Amino acid sequence: MNVCFFGAISGAEMAMIDNGIKVEPGSGAAAASKYWTENPGDK
């Protein structure tokens, strides 16, 4: 898992919040973490 993706996702969330889009802070990063944990790339 690449930690850089968390920064990008969090940045996108912050940009959406700054522009009035209702986003739960951390929800995207949490969903990505759950997905990457359940779907490791080394299968």
mmCIF file of C-alpha atoms in Angstrom, residues 4-35:
data_model
loop_
_atom_site.group_PDB
_atom_site.id
_atom_site.type_symbol
_atom_site.label_atom_id
_atom_site.label_comp_id
_atom_site.label_asym_id
_atom_site.label_seq_id
_atom_site.Cartn_x
_atom_site.Cartn_y
_atom_site.Cartn_z
ATOM 1 C CA CYS A 4 1.104 8.792 -0.730
ATOM 2 C CA PHE A 5 -2.411 7.848 -1.821
ATOM 3 C CA PHE A 6 -3.742 8.746 1.625
ATOM 4 C CA GLY A 7 -2.384 12.268 1.237
ATOM 5 C CA ALA A 8 -3.984 12.623 -2.185
ATOM 6 C CA ILE A 9 -7.343 11.323 -0.979
ATOM 7 C CA SER A 10 -7.260 13.542 2.106
ATOM 8 C CA GLY A 11 -6.339 16.539 -0.037
ATOM 9 C CA ALA A 12 -9.265 15.834 -2.344
ATOM 10 C CA GLU A 13 -11.589 15.607 0.663
ATOM 11 C CA MET A 14 -10.317 18.946 1.990
ATOM 12 C CA ALA A 15 -10.804 20.585 -1.419
ATOM 13 C CA MET A 16 -14.369 19.291 -1.618
ATOM 14 C CA ILE A 17 -15.136 20.535 1.895
ATOM 15 C CA ASP A 18 -13.624 23.941 1.062
ATOM 16 C CA ASN A 19 -15.940 24.143 -1.960
ATOM 17 C CA GLY A 20 -19.103 23.350 -0.037
ATOM 18 C CA ILE A 21 -19.418 19.674 -0.873
ATOM 19 C CA LYS A 22 -20.618 17.679 2.112
ATOM 20 C CA VAL A 23 -17.931 15.090 2.810
ATOM 21 C CA GLU A 24 -17.226 13.345 6.090
ATOM 22 C CA PRO A 25 -13.560 14.125 6.795
ATOM 23 C CA GLY A 26 -11.539 10.922 6.660
ATOM 24 C CA SER A 27 -14.230 8.840 4.974
ATOM 25 C CA GLY A 28 -12.326 8.459 1.712
ATOM 26 C CA ALA A 29 -9.064 7.522 3.399
ATOM 27 C CA ALA A 30 -10.909 5.058 5.635
ATOM 28 C CA ALA A 31 -12.620 3.443 2.643
ATOM 29 C CA ALA A 32 -9.316 3.202 0.762
ATOM 30 C CA SER A 33 -7.584 1.659 3.765
ATOM 31 C CA LYS A 34 -10.354 -0.904 4.142
ATOM 32 C CA TYR A 35 -10.206 -1.758 0.429
#
